[in-house]
Tab-separated table of C-alpha atoms in Angstrom:
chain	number	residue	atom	x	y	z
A	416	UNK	CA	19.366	-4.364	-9.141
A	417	UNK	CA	19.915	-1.548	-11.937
A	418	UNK	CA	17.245	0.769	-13.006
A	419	UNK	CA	18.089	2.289	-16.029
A	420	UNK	CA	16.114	5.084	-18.150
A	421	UNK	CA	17.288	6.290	-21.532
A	422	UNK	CA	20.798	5.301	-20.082
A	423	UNK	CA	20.618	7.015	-17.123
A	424	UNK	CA	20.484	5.451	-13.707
A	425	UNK	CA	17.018	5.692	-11.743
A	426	UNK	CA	17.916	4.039	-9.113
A	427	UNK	CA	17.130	5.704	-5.527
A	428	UNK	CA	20.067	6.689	-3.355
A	429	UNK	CA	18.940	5.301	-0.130
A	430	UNK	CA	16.492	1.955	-1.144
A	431	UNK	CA	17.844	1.731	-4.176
A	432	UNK	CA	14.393	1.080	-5.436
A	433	UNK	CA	13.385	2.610	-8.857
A	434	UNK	CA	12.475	6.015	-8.158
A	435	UNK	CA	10.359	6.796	-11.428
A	436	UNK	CA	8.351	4.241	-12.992
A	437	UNK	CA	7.112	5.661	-16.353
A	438	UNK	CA	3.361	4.690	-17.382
A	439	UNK	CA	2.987	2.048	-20.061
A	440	UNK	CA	2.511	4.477	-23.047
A	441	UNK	CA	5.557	6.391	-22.182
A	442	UNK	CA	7.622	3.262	-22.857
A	443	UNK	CA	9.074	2.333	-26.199
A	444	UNK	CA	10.938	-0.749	-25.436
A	445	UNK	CA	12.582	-2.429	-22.046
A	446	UNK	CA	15.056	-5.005	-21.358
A	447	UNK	CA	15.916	-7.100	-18.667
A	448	UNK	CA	19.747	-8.437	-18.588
A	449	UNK	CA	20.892	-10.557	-15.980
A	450	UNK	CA	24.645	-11.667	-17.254
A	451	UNK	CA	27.083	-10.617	-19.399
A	452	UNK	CA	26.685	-7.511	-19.756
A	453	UNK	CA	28.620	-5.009	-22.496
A	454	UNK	CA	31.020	-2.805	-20.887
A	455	UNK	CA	28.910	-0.084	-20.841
A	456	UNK	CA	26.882	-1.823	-17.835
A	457	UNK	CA	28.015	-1.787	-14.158
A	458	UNK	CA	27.115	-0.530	-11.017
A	459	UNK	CA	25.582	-3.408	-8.788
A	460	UNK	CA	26.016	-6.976	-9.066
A	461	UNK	CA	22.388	-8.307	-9.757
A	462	UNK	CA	19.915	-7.907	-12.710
A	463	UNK	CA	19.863	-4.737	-14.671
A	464	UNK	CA	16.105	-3.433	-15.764
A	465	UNK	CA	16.545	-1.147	-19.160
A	466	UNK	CA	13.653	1.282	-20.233
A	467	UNK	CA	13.605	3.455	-22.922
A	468	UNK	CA	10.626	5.783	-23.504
A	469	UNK	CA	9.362	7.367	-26.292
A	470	UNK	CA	10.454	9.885	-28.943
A	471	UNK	CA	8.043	12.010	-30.857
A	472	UNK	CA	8.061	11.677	-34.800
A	473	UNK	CA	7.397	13.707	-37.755
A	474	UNK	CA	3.417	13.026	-37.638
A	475	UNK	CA	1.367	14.217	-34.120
A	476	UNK	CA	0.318	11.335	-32.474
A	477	UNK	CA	-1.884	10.686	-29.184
A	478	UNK	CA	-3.485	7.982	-27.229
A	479	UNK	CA	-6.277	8.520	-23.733
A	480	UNK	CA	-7.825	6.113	-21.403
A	481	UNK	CA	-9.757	5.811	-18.406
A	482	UNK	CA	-10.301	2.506	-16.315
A	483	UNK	CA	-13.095	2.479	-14.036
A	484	UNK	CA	-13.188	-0.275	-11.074
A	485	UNK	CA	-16.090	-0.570	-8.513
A	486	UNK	CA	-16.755	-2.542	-5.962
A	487	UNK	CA	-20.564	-3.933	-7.580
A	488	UNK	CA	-19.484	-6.680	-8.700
A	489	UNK	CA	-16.916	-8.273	-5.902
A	490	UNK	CA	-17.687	-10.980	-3.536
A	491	UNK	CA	-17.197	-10.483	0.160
A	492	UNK	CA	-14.593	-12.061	1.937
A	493	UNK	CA	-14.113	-14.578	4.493
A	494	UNK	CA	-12.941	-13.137	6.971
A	495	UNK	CA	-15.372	-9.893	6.510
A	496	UNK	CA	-18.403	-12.579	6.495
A	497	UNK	CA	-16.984	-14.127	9.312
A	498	UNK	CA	-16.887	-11.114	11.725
A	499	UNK	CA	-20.400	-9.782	9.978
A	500	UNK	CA	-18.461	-6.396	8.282
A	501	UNK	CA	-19.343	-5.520	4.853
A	502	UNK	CA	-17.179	-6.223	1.707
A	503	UNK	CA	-14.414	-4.107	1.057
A	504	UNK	CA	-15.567	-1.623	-1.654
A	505	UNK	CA	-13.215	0.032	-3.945
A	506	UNK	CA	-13.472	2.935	-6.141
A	507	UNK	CA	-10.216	2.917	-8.769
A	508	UNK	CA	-10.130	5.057	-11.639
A	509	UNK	CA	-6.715	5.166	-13.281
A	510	UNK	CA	-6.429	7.611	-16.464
A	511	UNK	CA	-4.196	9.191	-19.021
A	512	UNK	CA	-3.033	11.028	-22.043
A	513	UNK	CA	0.237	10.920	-24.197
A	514	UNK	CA	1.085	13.601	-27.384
A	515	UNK	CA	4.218	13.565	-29.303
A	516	UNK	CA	5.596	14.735	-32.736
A	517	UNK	CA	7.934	17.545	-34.064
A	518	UNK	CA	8.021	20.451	-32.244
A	519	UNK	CA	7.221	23.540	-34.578
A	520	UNK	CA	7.573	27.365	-33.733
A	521	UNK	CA	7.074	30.597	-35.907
A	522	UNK	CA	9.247	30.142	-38.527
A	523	UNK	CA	10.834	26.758	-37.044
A	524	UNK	CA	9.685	23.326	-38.543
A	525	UNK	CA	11.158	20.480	-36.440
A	526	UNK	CA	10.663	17.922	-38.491
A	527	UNK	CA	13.055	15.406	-39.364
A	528	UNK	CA	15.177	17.355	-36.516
A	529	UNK	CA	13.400	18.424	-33.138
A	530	UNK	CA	10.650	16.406	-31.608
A	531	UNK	CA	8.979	16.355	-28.304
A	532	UNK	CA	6.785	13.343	-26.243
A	533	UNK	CA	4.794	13.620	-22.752
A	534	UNK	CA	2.853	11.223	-21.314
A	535	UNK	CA	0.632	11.749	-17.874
A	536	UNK	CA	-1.339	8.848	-15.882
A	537	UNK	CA	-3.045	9.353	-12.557
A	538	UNK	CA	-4.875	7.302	-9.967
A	539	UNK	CA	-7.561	8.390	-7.939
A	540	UNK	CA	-8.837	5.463	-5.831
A	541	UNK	CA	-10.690	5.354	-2.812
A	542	UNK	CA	-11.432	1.682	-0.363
A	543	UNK	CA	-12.876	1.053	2.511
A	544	UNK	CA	-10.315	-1.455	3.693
A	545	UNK	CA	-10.145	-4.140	6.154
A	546	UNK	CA	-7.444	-3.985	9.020
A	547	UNK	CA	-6.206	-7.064	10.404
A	548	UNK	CA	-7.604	-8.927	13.360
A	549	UNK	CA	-6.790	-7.942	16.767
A	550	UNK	CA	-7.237	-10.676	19.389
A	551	UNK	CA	-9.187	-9.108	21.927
A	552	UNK	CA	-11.044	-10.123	25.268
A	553	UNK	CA	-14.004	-12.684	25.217
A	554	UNK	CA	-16.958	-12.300	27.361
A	555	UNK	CA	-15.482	-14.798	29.570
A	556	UNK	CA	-12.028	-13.138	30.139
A	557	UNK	CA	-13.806	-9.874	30.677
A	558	UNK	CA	-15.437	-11.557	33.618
A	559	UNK	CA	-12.215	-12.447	34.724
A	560	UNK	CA	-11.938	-16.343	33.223
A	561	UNK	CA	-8.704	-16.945	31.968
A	562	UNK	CA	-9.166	-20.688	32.346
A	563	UNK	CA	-9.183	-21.413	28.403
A	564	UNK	CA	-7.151	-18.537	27.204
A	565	UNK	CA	-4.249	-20.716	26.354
A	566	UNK	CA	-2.999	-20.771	22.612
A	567	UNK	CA	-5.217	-23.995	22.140
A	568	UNK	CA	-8.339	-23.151	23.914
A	569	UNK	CA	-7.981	-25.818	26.586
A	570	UNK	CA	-5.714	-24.347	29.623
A	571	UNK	CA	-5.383	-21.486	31.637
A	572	UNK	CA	-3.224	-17.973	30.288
A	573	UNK	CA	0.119	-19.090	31.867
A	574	UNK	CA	0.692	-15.506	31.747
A	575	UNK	CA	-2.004	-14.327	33.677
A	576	UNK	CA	-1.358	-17.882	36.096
A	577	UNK	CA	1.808	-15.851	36.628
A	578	UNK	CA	0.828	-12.843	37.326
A	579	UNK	CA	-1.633	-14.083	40.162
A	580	UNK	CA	0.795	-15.781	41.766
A	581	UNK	CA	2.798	-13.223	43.532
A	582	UNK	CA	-0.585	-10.860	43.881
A	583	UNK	CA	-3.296	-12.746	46.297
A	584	UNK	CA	-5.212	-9.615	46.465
A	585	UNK	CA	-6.546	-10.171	42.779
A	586	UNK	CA	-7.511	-13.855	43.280
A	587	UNK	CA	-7.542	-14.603	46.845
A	588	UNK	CA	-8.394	-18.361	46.185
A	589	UNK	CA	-4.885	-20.323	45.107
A	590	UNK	CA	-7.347	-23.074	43.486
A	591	UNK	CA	-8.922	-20.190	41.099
A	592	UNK	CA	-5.691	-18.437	40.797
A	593	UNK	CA	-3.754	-21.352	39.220
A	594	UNK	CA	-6.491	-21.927	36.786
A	595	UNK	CA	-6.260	-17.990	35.859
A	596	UNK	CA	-9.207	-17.166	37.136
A	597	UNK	CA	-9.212	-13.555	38.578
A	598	UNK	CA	-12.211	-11.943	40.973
A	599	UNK	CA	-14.576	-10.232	39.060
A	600	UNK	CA	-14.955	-7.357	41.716
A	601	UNK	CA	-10.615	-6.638	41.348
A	602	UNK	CA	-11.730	-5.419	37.165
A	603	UNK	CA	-11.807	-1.709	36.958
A	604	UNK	CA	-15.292	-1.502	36.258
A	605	UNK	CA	-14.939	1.802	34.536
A	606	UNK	CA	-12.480	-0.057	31.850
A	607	UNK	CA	-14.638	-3.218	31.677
A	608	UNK	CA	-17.255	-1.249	30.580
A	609	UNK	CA	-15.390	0.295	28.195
A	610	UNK	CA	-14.241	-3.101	26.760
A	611	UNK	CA	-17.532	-4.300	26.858
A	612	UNK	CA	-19.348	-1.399	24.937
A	613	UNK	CA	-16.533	-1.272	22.270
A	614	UNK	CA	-13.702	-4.226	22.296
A	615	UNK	CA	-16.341	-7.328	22.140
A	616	UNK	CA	-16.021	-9.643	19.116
A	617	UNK	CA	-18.823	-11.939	17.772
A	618	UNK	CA	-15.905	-14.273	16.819
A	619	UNK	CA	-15.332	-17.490	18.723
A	620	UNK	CA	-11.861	-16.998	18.277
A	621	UNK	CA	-11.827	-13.788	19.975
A	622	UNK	CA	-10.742	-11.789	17.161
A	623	UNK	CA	-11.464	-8.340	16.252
A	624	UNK	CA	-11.426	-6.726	13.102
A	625	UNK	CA	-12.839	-3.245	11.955
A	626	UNK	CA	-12.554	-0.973	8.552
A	627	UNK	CA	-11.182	1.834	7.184
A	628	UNK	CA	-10.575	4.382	4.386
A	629	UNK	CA	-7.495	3.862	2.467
A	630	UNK	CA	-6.372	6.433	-0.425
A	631	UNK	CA	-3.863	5.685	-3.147
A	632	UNK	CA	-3.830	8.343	-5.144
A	633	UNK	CA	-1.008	8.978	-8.147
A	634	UNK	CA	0.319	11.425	-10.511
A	635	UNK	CA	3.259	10.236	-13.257
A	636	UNK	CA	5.125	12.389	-15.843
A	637	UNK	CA	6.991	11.759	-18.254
A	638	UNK	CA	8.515	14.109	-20.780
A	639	UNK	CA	10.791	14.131	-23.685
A	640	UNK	CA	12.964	16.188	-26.448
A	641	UNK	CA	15.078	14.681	-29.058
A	642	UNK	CA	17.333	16.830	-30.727
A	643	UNK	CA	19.110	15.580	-34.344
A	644	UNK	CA	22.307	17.456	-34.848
A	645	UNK	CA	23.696	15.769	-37.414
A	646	UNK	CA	22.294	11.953	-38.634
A	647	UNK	CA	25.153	10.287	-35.702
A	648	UNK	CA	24.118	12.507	-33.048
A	649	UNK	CA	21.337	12.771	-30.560
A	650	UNK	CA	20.999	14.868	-27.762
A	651	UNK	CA	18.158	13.617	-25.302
A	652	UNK	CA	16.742	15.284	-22.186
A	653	UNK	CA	13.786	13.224	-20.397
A	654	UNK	CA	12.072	14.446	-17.124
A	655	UNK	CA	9.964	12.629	-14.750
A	656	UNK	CA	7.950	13.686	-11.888
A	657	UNK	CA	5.790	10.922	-9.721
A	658	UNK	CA	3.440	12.139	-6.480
A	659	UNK	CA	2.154	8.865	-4.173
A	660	UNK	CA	-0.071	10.541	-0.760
A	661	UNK	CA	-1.742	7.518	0.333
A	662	UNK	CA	-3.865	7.340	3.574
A	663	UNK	CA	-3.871	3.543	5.521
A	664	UNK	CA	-6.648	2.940	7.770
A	665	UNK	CA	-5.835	3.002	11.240
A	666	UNK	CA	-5.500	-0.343	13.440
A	667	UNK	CA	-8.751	0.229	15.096
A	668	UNK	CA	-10.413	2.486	12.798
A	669	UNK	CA	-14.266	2.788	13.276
A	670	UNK	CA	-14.555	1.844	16.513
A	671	UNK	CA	-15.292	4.626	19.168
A	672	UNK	CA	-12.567	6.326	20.621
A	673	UNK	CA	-9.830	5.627	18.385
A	674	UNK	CA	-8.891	8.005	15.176
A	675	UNK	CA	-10.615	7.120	11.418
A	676	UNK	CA	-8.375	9.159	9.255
A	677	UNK	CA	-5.354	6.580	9.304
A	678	UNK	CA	-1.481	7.350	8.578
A	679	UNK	CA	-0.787	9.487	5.764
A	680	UNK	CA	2.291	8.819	3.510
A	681	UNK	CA	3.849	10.781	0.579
């Protein structure tokens, strides 16, 4: 795929992904080809995504917003009902300006010649995010019982079957061992307790899942300067900036011990 702005190729070097995508009011038209293309079309063999952004005119001209999301009106989800968390809530608010028109100086008038266009968006959001379930130990395999720990509920852990096996001293009865049974008194009880104060679930299934703070915050710029030299020639410089930190929650974030802040990613 072919990312294309005012002509030139946006197109990042190692993904290949687009590597500025200009906010809505910063775009004047876009095109999608996906065969025969003109000549003046090449690079890669798949589709070819064409956006050209805006020019300024002879007249000023502007446009703002702000959306505002919140998380007052969601339902919770089945999964955070299920394991008794509450729902996810989200705080979006995604805003912006554009300006364009001729660009005038002391003793310069641009019009009909010389124009300029920006446009800015942002994102600030903020959620309290769900991580996904961690199978963890039920009260009966922290006591050891590993008889219906099998992926259907209704067998022994082969796993742990194995592991017995060749190691008497953690389940000295072969009977108990080949159902995966291990002695309670073998369990570190320092590490059980641990587990047991932290690593329970109230799920049947013995899934865990916790929550916590993601950030996806933005910043887009787009900018623009049309110059008319004569009425069959244009020269066009566009600029674009973009700026993505966003946090992730960590695996086991919220539960004691483990970090809350998450992976951060620019």
């Amino acid at each position: 795929m072919t990312f294309l702005i005012d002509g030139g190729v946006n197109n990042n070097l190692l993904s290949n992904a687009a590597v500025l995508n200009p906010n809505p009011d910063a775009v004047e038209e876009f095109r999608i080809l996906t065969s025969n293309y003109n000549a003046e079309y090449g690079r890669n063999g798949g589709g070819i995504v064409s956006v050209v952004t805006r020019s300024g005119t002879n007249t000023f001209h502007g446009s703002a917003y702000d959306y505002i999301r919140n998380a007052d009106f969601n339902a919770n989800s089945f999964f955070n009902n299920e394991f008794g968390l509450p729902k996810d809530t989200l705080k979006r608010n995604q805003f912006g300006a554009s300006a364009g028109g001729p660009v005038l100086f002391p003793k310069f008038n641009g019009r009909n010649r010389f124009f300029f266009f920006v446009a800015y968006q942002g994102q600030r959001q903020t959620q309290l995010q769900s991580t996904s379930k961690t199978q963890v130990f039920t009260p009966a395999e922290l006591n050891g019982d590993f008889s219906k720990s099998n992926a259907s509920g209704t067998g022994p852990d082969t796993n742990v079957v194995k592991f017995l096996q060749p190691y008497p001293y953690f389940q000295p009865n072969a009977a108990l061992a080949a159902q995966g049974i291990i002695d309670p008194a073998k369990i570190n009880s320092i590490a059980k307790n641990y587990i047991k104060n932290n690593l329970l679930t109230t799920s049947p299934t013995g899934f865990l899942a916790s929550q916590g703070s993601a950030q996806d915050n933005r910043d887009e710029l787009t900018e623009k300067v049309d110059l008319l030299i004569t009425q069959a020639d244009r020269l066009t410089v566009t600029l674009g900036s973009s700026r993505n930190p966003t946090i992730a929650p960590f695996q086991f974030a919220n539960i004691p011990g483990y970090p809350n802040d998450g992976f951060v990613n620019h």
